[in-house]
Tab-separated table of N, CA and C in Angstrom:
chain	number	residue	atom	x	y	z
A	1	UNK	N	-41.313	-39.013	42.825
A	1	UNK	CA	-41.304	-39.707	41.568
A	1	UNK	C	-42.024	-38.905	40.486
A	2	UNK	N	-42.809	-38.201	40.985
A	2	UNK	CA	-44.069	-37.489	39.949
A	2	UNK	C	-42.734	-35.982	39.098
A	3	UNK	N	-42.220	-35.814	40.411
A	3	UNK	CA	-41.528	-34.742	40.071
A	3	UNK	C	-40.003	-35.198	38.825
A	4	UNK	N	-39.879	-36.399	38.844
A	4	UNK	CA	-38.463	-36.826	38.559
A	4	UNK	C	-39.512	-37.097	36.881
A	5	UNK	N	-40.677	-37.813	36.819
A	5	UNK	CA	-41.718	-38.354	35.556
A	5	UNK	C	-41.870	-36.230	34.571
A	6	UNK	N	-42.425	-35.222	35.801
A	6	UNK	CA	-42.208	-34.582	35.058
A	6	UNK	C	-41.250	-33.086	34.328
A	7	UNK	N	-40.151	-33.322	35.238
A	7	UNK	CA	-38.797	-33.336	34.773
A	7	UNK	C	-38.341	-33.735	33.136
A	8	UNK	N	-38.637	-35.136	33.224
A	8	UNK	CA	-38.137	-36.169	32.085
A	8	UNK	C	-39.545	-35.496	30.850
A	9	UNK	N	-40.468	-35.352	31.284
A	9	UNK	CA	-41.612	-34.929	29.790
A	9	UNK	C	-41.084	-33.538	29.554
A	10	UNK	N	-40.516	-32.531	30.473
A	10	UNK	CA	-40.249	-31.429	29.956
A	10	UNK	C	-39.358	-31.171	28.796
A	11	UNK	N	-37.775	-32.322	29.483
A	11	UNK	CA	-37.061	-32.293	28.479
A	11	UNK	C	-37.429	-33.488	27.488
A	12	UNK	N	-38.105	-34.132	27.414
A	12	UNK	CA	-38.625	-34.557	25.811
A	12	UNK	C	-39.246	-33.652	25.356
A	13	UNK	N	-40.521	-32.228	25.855
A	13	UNK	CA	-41.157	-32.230	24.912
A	13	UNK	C	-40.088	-30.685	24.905
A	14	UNK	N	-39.434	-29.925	25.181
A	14	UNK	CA	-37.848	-29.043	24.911
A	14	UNK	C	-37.503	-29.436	24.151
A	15	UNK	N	-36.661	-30.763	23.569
A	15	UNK	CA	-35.245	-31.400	22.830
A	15	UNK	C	-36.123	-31.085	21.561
A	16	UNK	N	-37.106	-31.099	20.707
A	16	UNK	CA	-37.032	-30.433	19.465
A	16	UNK	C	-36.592	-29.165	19.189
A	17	UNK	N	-37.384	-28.243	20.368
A	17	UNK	CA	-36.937	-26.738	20.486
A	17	UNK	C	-35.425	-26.550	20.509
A	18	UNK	N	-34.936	-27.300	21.131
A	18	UNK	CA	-33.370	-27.077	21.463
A	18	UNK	C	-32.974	-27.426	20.146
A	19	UNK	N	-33.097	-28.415	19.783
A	19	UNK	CA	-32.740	-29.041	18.261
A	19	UNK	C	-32.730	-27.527	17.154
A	20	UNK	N	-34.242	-27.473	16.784
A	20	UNK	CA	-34.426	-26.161	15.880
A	20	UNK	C	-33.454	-25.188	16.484
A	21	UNK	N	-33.357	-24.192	17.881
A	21	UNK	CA	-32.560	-23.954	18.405
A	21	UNK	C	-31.296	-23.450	17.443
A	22	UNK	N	-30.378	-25.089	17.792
A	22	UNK	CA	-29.099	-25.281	17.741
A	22	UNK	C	-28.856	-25.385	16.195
A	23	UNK	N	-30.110	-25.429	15.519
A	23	UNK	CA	-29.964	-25.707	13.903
A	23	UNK	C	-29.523	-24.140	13.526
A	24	UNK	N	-30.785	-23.060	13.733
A	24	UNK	CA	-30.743	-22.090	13.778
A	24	UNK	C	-29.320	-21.381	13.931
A	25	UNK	N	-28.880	-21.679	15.098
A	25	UNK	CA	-27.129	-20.719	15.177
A	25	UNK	C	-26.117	-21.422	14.615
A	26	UNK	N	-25.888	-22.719	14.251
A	26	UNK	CA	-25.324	-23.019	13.451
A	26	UNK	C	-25.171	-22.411	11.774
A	27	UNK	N	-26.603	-22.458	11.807
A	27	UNK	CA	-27.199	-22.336	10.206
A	27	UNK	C	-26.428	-20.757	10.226
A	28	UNK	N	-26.597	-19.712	11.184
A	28	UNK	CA	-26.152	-18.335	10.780
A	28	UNK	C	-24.764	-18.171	11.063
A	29	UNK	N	-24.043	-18.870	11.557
A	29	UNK	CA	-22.761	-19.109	11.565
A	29	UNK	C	-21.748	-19.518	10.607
A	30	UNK	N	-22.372	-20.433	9.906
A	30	UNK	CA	-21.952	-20.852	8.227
A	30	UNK	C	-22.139	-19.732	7.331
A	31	UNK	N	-23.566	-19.423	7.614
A	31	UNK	CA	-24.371	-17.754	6.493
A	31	UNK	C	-23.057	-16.752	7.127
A	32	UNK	N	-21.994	-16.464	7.940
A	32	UNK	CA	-21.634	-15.766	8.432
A	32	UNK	C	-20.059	-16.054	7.502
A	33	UNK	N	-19.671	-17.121	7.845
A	33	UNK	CA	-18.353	-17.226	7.637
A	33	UNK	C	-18.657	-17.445	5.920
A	34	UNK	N	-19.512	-17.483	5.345
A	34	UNK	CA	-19.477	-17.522	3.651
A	34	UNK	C	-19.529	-16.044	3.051
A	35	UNK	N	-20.416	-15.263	3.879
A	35	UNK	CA	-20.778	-14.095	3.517
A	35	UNK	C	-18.901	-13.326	3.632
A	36	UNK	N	-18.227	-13.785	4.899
A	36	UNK	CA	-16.810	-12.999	5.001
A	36	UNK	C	-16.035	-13.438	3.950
A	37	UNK	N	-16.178	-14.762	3.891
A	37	UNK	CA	-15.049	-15.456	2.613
A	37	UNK	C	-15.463	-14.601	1.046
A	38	UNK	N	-16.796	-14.466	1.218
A	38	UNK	CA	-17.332	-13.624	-0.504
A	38	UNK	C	-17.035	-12.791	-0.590
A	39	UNK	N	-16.804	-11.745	0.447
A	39	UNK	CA	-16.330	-9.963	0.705
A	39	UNK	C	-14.836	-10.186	0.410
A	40	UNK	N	-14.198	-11.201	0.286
A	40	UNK	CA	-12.757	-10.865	-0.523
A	40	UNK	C	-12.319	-12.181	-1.566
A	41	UNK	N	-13.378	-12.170	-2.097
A	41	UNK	CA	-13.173	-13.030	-3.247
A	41	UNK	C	-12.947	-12.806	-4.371
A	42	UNK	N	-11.980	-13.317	-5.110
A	42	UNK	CA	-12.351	-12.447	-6.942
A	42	UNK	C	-13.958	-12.983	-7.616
A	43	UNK	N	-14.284	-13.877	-7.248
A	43	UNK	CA	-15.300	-14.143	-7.589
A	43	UNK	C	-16.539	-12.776	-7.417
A	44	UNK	N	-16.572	-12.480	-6.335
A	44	UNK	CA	-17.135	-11.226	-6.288
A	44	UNK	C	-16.228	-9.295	-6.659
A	45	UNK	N	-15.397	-9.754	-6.362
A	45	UNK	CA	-14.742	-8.969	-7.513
A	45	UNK	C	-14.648	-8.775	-8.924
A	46	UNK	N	-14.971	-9.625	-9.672
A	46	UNK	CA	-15.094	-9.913	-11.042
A	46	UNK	C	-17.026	-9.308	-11.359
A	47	UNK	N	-17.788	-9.109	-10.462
A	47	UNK	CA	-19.135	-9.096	-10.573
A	47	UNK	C	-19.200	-7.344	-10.429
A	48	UNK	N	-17.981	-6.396	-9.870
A	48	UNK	CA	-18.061	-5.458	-9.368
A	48	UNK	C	-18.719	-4.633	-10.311
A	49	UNK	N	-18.937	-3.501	-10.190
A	49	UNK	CA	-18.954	-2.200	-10.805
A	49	UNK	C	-17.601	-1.516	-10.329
A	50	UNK	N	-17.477	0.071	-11.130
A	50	UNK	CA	-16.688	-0.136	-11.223
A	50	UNK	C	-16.015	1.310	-9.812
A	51	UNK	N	-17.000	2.151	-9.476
A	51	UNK	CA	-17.002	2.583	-8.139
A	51	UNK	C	-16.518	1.345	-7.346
A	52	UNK	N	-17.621	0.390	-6.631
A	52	UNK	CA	-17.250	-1.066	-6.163
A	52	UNK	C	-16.083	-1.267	-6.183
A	53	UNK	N	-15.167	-1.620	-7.678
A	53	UNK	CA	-13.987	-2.106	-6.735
A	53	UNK	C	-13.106	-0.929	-6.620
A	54	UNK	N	-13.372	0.559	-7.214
A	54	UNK	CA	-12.506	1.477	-6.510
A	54	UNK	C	-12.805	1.149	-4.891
A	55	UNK	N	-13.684	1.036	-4.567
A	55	UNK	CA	-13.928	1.212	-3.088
A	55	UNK	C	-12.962	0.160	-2.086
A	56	UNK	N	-13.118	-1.019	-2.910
A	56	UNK	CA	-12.694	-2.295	-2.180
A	56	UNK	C	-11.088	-1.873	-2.292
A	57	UNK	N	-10.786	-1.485	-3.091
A	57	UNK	CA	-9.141	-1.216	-3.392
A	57	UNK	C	-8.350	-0.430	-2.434
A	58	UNK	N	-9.604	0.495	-2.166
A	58	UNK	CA	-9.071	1.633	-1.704
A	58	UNK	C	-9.085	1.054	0.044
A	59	UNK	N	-9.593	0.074	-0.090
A	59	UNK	CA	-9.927	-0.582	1.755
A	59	UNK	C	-8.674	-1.460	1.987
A	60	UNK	N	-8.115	-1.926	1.178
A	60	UNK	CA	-7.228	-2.868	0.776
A	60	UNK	C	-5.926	-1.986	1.402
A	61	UNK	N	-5.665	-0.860	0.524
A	61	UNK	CA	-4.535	-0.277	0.592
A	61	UNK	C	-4.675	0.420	2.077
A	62	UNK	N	-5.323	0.766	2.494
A	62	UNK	CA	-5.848	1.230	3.823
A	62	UNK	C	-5.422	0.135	4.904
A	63	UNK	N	-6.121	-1.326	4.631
A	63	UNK	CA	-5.639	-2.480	5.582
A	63	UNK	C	-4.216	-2.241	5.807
A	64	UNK	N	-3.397	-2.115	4.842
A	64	UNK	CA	-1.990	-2.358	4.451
A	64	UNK	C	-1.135	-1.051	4.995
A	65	UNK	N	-1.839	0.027	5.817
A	65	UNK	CA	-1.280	1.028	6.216
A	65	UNK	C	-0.956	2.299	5.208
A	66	UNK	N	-1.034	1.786	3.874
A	66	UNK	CA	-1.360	3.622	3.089
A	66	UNK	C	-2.546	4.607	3.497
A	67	UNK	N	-2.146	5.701	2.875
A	67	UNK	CA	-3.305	6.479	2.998
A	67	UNK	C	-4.099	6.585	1.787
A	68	UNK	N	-4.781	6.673	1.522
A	68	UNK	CA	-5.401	6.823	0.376
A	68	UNK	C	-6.329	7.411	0.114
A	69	UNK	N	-5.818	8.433	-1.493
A	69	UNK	CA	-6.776	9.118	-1.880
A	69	UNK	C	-7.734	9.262	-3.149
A	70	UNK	N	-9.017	9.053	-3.326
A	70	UNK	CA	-9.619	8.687	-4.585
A	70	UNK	C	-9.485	9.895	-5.493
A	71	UNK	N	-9.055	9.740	-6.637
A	71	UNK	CA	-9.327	11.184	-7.780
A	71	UNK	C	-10.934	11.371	-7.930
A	72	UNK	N	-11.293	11.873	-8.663
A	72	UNK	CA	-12.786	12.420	-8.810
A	72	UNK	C	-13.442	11.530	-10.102
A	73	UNK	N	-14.278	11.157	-10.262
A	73	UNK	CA	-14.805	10.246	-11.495
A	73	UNK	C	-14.773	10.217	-12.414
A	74	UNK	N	-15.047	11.381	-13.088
A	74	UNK	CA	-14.577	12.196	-14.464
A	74	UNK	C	-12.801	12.862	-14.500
A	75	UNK	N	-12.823	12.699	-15.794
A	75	UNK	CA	-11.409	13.433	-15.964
A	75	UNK	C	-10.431	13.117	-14.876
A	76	UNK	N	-10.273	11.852	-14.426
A	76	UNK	CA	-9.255	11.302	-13.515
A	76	UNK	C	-7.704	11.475	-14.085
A	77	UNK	N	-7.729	12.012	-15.060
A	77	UNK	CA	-6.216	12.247	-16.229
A	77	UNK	C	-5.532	10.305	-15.816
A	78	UNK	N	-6.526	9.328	-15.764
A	78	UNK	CA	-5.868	7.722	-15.727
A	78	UNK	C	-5.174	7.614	-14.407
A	79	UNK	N	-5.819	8.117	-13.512
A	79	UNK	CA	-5.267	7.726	-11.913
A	79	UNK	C	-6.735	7.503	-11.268
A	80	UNK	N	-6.961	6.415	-10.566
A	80	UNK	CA	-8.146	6.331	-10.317
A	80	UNK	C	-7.559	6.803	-8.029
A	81	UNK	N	-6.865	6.084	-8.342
A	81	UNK	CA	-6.404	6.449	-6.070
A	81	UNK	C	-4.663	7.033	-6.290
A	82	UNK	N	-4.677	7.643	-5.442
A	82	UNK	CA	-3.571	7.847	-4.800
A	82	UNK	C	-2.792	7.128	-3.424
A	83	UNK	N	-1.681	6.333	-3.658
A	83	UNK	CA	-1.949	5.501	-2.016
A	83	UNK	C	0.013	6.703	-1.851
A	84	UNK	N	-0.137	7.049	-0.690
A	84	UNK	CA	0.898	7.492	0.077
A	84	UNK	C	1.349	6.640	1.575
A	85	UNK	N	2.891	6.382	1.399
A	85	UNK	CA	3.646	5.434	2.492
A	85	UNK	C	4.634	5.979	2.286
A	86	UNK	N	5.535	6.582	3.742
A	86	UNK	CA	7.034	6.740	3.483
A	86	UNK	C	7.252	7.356	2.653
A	87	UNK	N	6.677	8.984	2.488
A	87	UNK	CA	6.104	9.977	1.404
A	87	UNK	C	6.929	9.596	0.148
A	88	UNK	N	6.220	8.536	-0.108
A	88	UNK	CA	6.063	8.112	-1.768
A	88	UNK	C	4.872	7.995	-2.046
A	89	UNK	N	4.950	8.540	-3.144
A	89	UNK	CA	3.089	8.865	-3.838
A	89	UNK	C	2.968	7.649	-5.213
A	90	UNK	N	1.901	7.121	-5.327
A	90	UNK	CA	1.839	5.990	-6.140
A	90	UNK	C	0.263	6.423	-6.546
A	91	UNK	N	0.267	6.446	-7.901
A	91	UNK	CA	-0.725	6.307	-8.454
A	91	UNK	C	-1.337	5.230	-9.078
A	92	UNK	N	-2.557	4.806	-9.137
A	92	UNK	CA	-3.497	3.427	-9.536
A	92	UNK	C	-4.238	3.998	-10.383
A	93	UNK	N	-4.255	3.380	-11.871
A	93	UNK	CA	-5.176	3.048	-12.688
A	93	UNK	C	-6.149	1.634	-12.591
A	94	UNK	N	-7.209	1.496	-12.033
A	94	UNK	CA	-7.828	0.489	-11.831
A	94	UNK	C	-8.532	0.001	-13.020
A	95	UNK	N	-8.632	-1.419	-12.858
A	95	UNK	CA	-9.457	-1.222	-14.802
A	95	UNK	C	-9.873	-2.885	-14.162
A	96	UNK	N	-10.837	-2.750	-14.068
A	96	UNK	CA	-12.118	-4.618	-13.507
A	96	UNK	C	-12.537	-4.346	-14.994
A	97	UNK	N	-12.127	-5.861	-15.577
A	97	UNK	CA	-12.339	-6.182	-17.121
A	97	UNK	C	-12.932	-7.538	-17.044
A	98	UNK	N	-13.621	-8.032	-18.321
A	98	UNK	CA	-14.050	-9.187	-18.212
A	98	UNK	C	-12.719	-10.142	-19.214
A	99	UNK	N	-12.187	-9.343	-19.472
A	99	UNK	CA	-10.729	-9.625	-20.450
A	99	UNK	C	-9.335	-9.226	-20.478
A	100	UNK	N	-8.540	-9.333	-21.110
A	100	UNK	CA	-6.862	-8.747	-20.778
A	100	UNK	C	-6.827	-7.437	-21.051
A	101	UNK	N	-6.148	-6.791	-19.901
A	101	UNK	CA	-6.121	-4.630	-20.239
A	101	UNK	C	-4.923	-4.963	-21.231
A	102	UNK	N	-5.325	-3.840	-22.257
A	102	UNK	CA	-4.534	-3.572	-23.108
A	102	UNK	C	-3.695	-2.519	-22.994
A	103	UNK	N	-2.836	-1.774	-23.964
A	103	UNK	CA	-2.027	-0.318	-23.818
A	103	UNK	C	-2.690	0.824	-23.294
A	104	UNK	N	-3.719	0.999	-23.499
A	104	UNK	CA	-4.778	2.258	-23.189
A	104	UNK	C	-4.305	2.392	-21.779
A	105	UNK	N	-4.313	1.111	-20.991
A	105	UNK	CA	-4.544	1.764	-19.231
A	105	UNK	C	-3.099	2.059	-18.871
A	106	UNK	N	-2.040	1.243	-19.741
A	106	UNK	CA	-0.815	1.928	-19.394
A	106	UNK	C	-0.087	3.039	-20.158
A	107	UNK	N	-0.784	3.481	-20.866
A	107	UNK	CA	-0.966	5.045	-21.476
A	107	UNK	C	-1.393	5.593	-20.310
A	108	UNK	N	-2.587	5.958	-19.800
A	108	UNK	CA	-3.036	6.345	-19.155
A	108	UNK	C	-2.441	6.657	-17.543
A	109	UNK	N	-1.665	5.625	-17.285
A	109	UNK	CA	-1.076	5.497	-16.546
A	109	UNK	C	-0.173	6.522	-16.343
A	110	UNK	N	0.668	6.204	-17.230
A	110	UNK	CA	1.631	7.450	-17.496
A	110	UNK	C	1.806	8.585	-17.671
A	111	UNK	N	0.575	9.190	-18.061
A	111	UNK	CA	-0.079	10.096	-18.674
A	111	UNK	C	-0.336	10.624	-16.874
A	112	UNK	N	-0.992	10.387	-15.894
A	112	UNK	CA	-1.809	10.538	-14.544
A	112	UNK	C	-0.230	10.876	-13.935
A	113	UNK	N	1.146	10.384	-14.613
A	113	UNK	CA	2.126	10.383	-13.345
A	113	UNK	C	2.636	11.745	-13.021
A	114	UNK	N	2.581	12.319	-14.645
A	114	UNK	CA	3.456	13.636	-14.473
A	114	UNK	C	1.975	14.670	-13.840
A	115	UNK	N	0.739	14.409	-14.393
A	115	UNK	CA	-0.333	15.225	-13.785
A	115	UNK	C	-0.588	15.219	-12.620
A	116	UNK	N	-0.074	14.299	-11.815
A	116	UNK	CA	-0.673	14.025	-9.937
A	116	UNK	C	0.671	14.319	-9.492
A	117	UNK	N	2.106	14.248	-10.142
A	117	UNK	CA	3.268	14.419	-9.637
A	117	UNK	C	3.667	13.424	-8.527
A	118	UNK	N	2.854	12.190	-9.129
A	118	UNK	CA	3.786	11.252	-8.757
A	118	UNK	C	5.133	10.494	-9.088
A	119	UNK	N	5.276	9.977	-7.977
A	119	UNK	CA	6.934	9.013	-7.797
A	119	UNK	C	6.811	7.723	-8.819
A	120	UNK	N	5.793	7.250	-8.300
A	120	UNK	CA	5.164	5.934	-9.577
A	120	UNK	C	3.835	5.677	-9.997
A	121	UNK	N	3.383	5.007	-10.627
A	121	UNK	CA	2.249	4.461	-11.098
A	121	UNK	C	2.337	2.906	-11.416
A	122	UNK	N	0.841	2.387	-11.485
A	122	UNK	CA	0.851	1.098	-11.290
A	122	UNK	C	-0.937	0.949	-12.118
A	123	UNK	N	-1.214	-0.225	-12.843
A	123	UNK	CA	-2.396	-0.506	-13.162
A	123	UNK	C	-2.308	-1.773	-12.491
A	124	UNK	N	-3.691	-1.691	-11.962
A	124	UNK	CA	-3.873	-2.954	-11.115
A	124	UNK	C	-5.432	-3.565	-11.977
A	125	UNK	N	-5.244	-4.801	-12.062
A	125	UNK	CA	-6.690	-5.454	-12.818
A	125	UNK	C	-6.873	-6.563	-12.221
A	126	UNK	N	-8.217	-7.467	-12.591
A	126	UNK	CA	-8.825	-8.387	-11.849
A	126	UNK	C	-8.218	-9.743	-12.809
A	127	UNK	N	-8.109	-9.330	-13.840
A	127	UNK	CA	-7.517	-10.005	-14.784
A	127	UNK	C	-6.191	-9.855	-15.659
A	128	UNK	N	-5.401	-10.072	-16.814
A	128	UNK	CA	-4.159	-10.091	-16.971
A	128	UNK	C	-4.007	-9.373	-18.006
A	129	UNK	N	-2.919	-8.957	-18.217
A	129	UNK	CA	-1.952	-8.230	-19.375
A	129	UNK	C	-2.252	-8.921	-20.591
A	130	UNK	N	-1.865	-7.954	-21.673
A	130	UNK	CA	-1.616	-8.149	-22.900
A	130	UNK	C	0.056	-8.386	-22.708
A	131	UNK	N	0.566	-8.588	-23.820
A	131	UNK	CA	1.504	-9.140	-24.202
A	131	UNK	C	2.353	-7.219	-24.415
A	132	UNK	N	1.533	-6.838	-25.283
A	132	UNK	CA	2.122	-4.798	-25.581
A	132	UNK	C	2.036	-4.221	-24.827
A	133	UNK	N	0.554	-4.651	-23.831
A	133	UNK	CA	0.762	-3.943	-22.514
A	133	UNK	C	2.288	-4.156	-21.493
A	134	UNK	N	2.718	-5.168	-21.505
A	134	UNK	CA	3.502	-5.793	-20.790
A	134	UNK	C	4.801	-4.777	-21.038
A	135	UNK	N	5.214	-4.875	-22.431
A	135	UNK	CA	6.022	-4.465	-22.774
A	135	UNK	C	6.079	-3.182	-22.778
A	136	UNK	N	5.169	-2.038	-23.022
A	136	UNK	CA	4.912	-0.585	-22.761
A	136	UNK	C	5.089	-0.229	-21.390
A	137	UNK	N	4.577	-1.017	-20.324
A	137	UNK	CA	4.593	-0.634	-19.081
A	137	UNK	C	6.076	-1.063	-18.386
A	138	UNK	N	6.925	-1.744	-19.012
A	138	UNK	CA	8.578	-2.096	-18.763
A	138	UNK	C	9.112	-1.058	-19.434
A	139	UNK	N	8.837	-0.288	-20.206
A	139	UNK	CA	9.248	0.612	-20.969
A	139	UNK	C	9.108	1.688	-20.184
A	140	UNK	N	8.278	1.909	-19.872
A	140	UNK	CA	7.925	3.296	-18.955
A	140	UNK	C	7.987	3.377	-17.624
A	141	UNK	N	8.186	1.843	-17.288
A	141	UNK	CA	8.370	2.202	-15.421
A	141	UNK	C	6.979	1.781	-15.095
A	142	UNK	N	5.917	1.771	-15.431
A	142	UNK	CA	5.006	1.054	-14.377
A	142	UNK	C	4.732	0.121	-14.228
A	143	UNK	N	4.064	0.036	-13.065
A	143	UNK	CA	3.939	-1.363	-12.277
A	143	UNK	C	2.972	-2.438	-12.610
A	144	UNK	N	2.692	-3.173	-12.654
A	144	UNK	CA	1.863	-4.141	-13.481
A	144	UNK	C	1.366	-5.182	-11.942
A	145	UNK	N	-0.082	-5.125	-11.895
A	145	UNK	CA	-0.465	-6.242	-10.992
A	145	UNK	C	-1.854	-6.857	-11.416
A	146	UNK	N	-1.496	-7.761	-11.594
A	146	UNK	CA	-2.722	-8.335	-12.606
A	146	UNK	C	-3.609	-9.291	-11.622
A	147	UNK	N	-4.226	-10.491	-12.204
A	147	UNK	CA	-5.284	-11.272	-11.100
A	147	UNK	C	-4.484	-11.875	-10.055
A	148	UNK	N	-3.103	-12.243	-10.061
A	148	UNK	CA	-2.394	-13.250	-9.351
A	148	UNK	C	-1.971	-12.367	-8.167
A	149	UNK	N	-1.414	-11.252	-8.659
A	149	UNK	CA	-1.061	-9.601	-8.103
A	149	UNK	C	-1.909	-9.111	-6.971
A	150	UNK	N	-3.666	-9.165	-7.539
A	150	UNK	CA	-4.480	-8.794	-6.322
A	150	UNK	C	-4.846	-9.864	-5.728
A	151	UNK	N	-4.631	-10.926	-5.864
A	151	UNK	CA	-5.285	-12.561	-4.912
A	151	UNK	C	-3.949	-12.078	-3.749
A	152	UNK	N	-2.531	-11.621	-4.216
A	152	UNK	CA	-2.035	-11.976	-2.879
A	152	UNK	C	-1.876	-10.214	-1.984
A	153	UNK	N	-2.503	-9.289	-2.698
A	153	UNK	CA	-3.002	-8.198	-1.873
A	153	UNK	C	-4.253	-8.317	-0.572
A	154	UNK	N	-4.609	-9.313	-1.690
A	154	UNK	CA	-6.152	-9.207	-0.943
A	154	UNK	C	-5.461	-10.357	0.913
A	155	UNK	N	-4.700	-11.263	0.094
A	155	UNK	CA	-4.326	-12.319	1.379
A	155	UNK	C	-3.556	-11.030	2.721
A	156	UNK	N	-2.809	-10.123	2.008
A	156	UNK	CA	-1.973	-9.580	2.762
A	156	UNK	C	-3.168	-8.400	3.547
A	157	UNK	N	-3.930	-8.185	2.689
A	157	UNK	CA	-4.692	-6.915	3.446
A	157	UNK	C	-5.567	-7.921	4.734
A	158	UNK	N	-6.203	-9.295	4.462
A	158	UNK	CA	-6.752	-9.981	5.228
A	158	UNK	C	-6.442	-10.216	6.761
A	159	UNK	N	-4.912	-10.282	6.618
A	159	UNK	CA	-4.086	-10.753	7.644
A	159	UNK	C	-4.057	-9.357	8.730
A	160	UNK	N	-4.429	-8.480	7.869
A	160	UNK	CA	-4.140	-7.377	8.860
A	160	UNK	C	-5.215	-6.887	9.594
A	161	UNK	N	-6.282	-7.116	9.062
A	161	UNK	CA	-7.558	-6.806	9.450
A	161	UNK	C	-8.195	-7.518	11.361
């Protein structure tokens, strides 16, 4: 009986420990799955610098099976990556704005296609077109992917991961 009395005090005076415990791995399990959901959020995309989201971009296109290559920081002649698939070469002007890219990045754009001797070009942003941008970059052939553009990159690079 003595043995069964202190049995029963062990696990009363345990069940807080277990409690804190079980609070504990829960608690870093939530800290876990918020911290993954933030690593592909625009929300934290929108906070980037601007290395940062070259980097994230360049992980993106990587998930997705390109290869990819970053231009150099300075004097990028408006190609910030190179992504190669099915030797087609595609050049990215990246531009994380707190507002709508205007003509400049699809100048630029164009400008990077004949200098890298690429097949196409594309400006990709966190946010949306101008209205001239729109129309300059239909004019010239490039590709336009704005906030709606990278929400479903980011879904597609996710899936692959």
């Amino acid at each position: 009986m003595d043995k069964i009395l202190a049995n029963a005090n062990f696990f009363k005076d345990a069940f807080p420990v277990l409690l804190v415990f079980l609070g504990i791995v829960v608690f870093s399990f939530i800290i876990t799955l918020i911290i993954k959901k933030y690593k592909w959020s625009l929300f934290r995309i929108d906070r980037m610098k601007g290395d940062e989201f070259e980097d994230f971009i360049k992980e993106i296109y990587e998930l997705l099976g390109y290869k990819v290559v970053k231009t150099k920081k300075s004097g990028d002649q408006g190609i910030d990556l190179i992504v190669k698939k099915l030797f087609k070469k595609t050049g990215i002007q990246l531009k994380r704005y707190s507002s709508s890219v205007g003509n400049s990045a699809v100048q630029e754009a164009v400008a990077g296609k004949k200098y890298y001797k690429l097949d196409r070009v594309c400006v990709l942003t966190n946010q949306t077109f101008t209205k001239s941008a729109v129309a300059l970059a239909k004019a010239n052939g490039v590709i336009l992917i704005d906030r709606d553009g990278l929400k479903n990159l980011i879904k597609k690079a996710k899936k692959k991961r």
